[in-house]
mmCIF file of C-alpha atoms in Angstrom:
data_model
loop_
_atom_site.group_PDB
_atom_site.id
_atom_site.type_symbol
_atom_site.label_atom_id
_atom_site.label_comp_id
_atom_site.label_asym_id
_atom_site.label_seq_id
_atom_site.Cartn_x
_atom_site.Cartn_y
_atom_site.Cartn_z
ATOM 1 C CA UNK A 1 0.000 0.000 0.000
ATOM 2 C CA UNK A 2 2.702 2.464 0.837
ATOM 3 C CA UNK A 3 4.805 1.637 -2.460
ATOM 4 C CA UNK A 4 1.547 2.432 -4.305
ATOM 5 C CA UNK A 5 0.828 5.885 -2.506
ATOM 6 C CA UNK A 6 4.706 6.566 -3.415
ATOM 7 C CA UNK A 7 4.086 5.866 -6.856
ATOM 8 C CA UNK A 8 1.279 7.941 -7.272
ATOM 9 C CA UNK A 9 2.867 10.662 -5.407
ATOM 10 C CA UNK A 10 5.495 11.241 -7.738
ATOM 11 C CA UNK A 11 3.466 11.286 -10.763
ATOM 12 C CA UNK A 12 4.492 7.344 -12.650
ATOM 13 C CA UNK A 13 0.742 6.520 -13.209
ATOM 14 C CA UNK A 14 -1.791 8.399 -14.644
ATOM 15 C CA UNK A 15 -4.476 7.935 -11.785
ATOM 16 C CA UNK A 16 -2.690 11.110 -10.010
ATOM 17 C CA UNK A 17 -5.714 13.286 -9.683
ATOM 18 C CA UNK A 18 -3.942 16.785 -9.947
ATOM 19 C CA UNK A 19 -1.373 18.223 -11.768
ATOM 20 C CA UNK A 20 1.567 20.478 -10.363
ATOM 21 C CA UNK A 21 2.519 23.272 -13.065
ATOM 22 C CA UNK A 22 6.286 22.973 -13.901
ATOM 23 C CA UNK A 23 8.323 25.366 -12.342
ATOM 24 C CA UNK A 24 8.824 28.932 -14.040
ATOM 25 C CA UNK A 25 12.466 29.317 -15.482
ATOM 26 C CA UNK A 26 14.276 32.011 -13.589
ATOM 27 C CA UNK A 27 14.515 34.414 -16.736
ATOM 28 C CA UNK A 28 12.280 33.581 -19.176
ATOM 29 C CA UNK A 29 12.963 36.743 -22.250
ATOM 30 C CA UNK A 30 10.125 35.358 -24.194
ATOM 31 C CA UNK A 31 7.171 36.335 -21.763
ATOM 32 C CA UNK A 32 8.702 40.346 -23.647
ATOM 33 C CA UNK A 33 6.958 39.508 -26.526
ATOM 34 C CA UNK A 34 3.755 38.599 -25.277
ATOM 35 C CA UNK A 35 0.490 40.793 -25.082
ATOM 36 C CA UNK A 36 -0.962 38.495 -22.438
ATOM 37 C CA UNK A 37 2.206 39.646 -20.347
ATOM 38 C CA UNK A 38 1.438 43.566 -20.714
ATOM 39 C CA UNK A 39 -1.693 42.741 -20.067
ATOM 40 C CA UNK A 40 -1.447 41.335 -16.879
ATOM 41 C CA UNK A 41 0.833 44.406 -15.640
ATOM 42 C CA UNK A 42 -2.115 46.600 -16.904
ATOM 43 C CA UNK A 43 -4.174 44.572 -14.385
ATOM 44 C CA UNK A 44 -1.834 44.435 -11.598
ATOM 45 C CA UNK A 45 -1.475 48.222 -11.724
ATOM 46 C CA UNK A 46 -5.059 49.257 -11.945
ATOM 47 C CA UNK A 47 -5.774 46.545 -9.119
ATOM 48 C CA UNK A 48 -3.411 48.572 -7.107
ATOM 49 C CA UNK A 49 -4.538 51.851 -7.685
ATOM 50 C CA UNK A 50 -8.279 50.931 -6.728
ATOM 51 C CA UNK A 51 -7.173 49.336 -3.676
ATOM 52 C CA UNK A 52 -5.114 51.950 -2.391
ATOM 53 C CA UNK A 53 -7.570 54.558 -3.370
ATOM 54 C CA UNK A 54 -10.467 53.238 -1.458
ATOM 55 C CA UNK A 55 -8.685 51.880 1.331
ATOM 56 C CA UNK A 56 -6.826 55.151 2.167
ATOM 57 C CA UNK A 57 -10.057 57.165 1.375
ATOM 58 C CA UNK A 58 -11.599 54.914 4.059
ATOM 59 C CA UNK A 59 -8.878 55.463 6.482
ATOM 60 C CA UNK A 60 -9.673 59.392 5.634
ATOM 61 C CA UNK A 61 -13.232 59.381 6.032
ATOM 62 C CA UNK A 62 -13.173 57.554 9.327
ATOM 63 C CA UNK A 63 -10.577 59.786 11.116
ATOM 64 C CA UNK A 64 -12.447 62.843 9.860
ATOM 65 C CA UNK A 65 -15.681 61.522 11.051
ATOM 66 C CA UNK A 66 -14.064 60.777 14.639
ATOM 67 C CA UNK A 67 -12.428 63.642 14.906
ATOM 68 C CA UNK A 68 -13.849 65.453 18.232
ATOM 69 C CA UNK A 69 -12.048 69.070 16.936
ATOM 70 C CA UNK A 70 -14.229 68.888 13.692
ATOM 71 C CA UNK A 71 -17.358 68.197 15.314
ATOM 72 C CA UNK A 72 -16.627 64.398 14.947
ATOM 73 C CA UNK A 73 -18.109 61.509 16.955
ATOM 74 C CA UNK A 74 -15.969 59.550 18.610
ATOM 75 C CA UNK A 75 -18.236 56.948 17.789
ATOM 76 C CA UNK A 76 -18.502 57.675 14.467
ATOM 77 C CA UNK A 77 -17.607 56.157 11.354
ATOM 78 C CA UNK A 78 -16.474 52.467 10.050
ATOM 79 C CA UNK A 79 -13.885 52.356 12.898
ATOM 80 C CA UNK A 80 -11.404 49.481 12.937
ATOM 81 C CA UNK A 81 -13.744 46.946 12.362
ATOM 82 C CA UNK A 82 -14.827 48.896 8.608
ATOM 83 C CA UNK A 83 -11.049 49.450 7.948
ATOM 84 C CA UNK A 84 -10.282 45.911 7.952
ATOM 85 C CA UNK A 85 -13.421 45.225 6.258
ATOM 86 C CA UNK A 86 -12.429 47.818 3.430
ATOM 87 C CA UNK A 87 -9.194 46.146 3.124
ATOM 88 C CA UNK A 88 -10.176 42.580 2.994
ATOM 89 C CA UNK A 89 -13.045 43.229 0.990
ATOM 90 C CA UNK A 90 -11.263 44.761 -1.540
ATOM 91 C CA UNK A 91 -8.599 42.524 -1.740
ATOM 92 C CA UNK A 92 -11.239 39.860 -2.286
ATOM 93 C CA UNK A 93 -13.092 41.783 -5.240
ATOM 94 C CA UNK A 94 -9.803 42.760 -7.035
ATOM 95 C CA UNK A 95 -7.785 39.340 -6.871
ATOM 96 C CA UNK A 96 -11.438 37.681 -8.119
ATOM 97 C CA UNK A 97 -11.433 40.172 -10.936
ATOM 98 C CA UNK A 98 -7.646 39.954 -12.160
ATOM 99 C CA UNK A 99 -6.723 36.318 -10.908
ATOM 100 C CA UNK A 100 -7.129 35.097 -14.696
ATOM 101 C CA UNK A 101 -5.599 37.817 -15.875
ATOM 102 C CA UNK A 102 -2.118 38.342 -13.719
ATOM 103 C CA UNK A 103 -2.539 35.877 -10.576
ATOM 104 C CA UNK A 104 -3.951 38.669 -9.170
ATOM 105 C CA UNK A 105 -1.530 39.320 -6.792
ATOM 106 C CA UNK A 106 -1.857 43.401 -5.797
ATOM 107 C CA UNK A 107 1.279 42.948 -3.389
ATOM 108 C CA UNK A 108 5.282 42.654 -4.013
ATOM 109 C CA UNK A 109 5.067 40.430 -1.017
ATOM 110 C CA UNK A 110 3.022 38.251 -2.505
ATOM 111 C CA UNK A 111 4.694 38.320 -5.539
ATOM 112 C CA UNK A 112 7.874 37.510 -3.428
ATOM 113 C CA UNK A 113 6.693 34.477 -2.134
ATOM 114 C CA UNK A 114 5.284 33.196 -5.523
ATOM 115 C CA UNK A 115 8.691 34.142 -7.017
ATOM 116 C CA UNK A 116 10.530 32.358 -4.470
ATOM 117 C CA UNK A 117 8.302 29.194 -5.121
ATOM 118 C CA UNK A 118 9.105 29.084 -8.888
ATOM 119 C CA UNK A 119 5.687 30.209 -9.692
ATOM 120 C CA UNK A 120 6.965 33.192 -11.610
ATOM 121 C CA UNK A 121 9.804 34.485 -13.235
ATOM 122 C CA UNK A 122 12.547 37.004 -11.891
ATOM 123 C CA UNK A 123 11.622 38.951 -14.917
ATOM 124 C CA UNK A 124 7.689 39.160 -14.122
ATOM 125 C CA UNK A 125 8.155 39.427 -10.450
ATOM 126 C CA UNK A 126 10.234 43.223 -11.196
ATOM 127 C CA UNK A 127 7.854 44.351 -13.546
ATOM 128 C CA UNK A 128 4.734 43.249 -10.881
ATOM 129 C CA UNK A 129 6.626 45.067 -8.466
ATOM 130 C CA UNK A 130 7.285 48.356 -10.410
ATOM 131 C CA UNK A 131 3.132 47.810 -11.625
ATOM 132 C CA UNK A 132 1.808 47.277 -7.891
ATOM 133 C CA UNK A 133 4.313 50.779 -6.384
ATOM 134 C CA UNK A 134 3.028 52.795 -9.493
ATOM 135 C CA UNK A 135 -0.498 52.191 -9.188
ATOM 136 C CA UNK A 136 -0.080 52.512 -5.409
ATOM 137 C CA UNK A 137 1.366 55.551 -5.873
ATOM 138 C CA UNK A 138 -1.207 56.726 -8.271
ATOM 139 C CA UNK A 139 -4.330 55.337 -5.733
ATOM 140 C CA UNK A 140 -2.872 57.392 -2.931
ATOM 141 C CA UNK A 141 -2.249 60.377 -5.408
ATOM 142 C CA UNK A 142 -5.755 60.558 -6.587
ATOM 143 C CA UNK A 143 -7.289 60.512 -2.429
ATOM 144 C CA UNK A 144 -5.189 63.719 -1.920
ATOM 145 C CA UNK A 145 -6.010 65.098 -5.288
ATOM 146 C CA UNK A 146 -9.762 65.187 -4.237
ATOM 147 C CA UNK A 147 -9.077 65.595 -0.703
ATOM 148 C CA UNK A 148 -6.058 67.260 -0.022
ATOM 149 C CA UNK A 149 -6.725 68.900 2.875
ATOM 150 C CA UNK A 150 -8.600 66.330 4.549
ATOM 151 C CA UNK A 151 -5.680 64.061 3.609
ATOM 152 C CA UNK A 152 -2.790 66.014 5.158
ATOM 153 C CA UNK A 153 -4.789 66.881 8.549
ATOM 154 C CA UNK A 154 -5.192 63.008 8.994
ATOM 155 C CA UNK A 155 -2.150 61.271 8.429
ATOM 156 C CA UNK A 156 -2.647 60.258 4.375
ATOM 157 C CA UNK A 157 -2.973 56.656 5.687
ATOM 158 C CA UNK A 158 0.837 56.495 5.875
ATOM 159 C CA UNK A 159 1.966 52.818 8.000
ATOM 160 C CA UNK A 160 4.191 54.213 10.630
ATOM 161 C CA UNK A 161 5.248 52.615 13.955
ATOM 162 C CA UNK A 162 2.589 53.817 16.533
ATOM 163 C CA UNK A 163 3.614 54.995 19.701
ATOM 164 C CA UNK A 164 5.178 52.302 22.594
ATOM 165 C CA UNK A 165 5.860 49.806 20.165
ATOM 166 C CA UNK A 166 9.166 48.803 19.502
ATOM 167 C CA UNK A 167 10.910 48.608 16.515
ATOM 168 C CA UNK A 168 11.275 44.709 16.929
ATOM 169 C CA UNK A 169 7.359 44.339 17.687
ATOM 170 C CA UNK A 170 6.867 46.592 14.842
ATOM 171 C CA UNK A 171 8.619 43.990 12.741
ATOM 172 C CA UNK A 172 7.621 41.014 14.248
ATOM 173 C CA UNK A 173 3.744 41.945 13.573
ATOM 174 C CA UNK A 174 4.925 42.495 9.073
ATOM 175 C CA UNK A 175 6.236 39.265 9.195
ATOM 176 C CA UNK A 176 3.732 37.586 10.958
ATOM 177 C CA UNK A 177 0.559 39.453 9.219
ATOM 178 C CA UNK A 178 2.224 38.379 5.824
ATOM 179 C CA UNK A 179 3.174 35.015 6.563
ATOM 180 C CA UNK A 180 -0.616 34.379 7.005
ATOM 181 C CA UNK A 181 -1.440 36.460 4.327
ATOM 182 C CA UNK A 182 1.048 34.655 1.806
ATOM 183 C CA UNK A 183 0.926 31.172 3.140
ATOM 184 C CA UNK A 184 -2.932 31.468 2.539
ATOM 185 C CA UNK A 185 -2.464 32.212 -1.106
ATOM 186 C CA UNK A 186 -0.028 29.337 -1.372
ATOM 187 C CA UNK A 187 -2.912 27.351 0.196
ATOM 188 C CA UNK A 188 -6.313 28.105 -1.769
ATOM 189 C CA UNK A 189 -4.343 28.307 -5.121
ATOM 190 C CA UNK A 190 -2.294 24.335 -4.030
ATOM 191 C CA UNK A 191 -3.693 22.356 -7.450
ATOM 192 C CA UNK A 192 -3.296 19.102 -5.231
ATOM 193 C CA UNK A 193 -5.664 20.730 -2.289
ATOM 194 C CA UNK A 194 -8.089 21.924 -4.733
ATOM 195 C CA UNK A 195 -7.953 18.716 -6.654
ATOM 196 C CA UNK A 196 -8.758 16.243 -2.786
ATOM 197 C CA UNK A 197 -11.332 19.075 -1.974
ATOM 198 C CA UNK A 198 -12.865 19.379 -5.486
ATOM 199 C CA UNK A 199 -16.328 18.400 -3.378
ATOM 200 C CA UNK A 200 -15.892 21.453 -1.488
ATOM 201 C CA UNK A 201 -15.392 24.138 -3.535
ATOM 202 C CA UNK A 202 -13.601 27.412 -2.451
ATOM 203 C CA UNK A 203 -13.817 30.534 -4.659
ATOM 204 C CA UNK A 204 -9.628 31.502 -3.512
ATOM 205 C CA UNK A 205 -9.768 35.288 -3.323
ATOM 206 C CA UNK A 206 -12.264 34.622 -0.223
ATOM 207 C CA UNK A 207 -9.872 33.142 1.910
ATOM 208 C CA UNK A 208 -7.294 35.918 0.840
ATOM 209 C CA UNK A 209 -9.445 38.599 1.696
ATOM 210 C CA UNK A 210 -10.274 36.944 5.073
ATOM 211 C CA UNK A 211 -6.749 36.556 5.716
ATOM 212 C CA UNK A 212 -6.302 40.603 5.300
ATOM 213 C CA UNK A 213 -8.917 41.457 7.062
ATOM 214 C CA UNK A 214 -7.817 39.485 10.329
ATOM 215 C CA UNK A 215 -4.135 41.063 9.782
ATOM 216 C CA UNK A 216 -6.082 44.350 9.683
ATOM 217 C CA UNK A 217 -8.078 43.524 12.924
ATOM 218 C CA UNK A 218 -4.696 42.500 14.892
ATOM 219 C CA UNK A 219 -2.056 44.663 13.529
ATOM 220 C CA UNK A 220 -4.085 48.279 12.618
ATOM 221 C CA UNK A 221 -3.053 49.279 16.414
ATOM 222 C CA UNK A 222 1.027 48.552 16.166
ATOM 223 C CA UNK A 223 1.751 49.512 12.716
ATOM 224 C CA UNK A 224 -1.570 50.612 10.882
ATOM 225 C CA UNK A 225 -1.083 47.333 9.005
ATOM 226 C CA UNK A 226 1.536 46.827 6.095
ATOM 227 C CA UNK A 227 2.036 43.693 4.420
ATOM 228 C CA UNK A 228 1.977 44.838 1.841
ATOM 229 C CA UNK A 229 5.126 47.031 0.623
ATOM 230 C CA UNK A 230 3.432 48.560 -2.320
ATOM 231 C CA UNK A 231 0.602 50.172 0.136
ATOM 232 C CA UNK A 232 3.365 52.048 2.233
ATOM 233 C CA UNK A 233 5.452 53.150 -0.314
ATOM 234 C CA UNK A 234 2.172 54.397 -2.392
ATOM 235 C CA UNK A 235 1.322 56.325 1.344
ATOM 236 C CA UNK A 236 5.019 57.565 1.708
ATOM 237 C CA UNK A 237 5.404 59.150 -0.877
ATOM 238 C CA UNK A 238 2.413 61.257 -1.349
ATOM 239 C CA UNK A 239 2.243 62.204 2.388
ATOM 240 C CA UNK A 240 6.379 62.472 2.271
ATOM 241 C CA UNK A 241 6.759 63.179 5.848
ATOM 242 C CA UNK A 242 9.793 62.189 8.351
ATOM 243 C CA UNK A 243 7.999 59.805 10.386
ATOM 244 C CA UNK A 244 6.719 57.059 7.532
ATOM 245 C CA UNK A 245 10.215 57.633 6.083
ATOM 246 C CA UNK A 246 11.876 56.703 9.328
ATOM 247 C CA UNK A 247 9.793 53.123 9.292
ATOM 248 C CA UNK A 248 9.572 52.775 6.187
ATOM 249 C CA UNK A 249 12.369 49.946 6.386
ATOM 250 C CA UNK A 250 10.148 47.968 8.654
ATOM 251 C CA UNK A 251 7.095 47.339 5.927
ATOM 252 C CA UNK A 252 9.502 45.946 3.062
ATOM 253 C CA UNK A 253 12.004 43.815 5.426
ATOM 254 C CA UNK A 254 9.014 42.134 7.371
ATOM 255 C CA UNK A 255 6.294 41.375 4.453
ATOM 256 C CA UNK A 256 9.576 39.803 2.351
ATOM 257 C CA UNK A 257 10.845 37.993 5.292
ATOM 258 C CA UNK A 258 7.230 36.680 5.846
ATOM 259 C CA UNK A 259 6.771 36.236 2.709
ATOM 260 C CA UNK A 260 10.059 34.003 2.555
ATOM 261 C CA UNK A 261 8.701 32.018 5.483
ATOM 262 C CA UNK A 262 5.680 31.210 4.017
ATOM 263 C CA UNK A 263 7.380 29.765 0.950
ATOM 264 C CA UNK A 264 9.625 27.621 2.482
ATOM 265 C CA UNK A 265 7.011 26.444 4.459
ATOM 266 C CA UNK A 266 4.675 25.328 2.087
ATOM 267 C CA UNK A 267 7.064 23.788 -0.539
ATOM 268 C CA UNK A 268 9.419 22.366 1.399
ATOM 269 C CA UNK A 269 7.949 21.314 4.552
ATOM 270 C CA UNK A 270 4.107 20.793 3.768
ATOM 271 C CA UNK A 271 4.084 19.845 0.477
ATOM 272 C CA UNK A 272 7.570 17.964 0.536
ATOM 273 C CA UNK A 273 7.396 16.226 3.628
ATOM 274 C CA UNK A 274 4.739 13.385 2.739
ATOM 275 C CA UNK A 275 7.063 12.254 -0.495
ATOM 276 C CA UNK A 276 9.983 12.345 2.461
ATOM 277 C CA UNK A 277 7.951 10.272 4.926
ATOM 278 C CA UNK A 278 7.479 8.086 2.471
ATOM 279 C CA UNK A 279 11.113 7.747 0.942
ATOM 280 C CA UNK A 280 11.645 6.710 4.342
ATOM 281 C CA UNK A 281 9.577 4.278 5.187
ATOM 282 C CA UNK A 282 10.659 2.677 1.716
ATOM 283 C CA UNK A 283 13.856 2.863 2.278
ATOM 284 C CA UNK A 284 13.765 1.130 6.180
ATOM 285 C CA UNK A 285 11.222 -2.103 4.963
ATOM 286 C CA UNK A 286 11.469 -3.301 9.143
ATOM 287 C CA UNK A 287 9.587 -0.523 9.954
#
């Protein structure tokens, strides 16, 4: 029984009930020449722009709406609750939209993670990275464009260590938020999962946008939530002020290390460690 679950596990018989997609080379100079690969930049940088632009115009909108000097409520507003929900909501719309398009992956982190698992190429993980910090950019650029001075009274939704954190917690929370965040893309997009679970099926940009909206709920208080390094930069540089400048290390080194954890986590320990088990069992016929 065990030689024939080895078997099947590395692909010699055709009753293997889901297929693994070979891995991407590390510079592949053809993708240049296709549309389809302009195409998905397009779609990562528009997905990038919407999300920053409502997410930070929610951020806006909520501190303006709390604000006791402006007649606020201190009640008022989405609160935390509605800025997570804006964030994870949107992440869900825009990776359903653009996930046959690019991957729909709105996030260098992400991106990262994928690029690091041979999913992509070096040369489309750049260019998704320059698409996702443009369009970021441009999101944030159109909230103060229509809002400017409600957008530099309140902060321009910049990610900046809050006050009596440490640097260290600060850090700690990016990788940790993005770990879930990334390891849960790895995990609703795993052919093999989807293939044992066909009877249950899972729409994957749910899961994703769950995942960022419970990062939200936990980390808004520390760091006003990163993971993702295309968000803060988008934030930094329209607001350009010292103190997001100052951190601004924090939410590129933690969503990338997270991002690396989550990686080598699922390909080499959860995905790799059955075919090990079993290559030792084979191997030791006494046990």
């Amino acid at each position: 029984m065990a030689k024939d679950v080895e078997v099947t596990e590395r692909g010699s018989f055709s009753g293997k009930d889901y297929h693994d997609p070979p891995p991407a080379p590390l510079i592949d100079t053809e993708e240049l020449t296709k549309w389809s690969f302009y195409r998905a930049l397009i779609a990562e940088f528009i997905a990038t722009l919407l999300f920053l632009y409502i997410t930070v115009l929610t951020v806006i909108g909520y501190k303006h709406q709390s604000d006791l000097k402006d007649h606020g409520d201190a009640c008022g507003g989405v609160g935390i609750l509605g800025i997570a929900w804006a964030f994870g909501g949107m992440i869900f719309i825009l990776v359903y939209w653009t996930a046959g398009i690019s991957g729909g992956h709105i996030n260098p982190a992400v991106t990262f993670g994928l690029f690091l698992a041979r999913k992509v190429s070096l040369i489309r993980a750049i260019m998704y990275m320059v698409a996702q910090c443009l369009g970021a950019i441009c999101g944030v650029g159109l909230v103060k464009a229509f809002q400017k001075s409600y957008y530099n009274r309140y902060g321009g939704g910049a990610n900046s260590l809050a006050d009596g954190y440490s640097t260290g917690t600060g850090l700690g929370a990016e990788i940790i938020g993005t770990f879930v965040l990334v390891y849960t893309v790895f995990s609703a997009t795993d052919p093999k999962r989807n293939a044992r679970d066909s009877h249950v099926p899972v729409l994957a940009p749910l899961p994703i946008g769950f995942a960022v909206f419970m990062v939200h709920l936990a980390t808004i208080p520390v760091t006003g939530t990163g993971i993702n390094p295309a968000r803060s930069l988008g934030a930094a540089v329209i607001y350009n002020k010292d103190k997001p400048w100052d951190d601004h290390w924090i939410f590129w080194v933690g969503p990338f290390i997270g991002a690396a954890i989550a990686a080598f986590y699922h390909q080499f320990i959860l995905r790799a460690g059955a075919v090990k088990a079993l290559g030792s069992f084979r191997s030791n016929p006494h046990v």
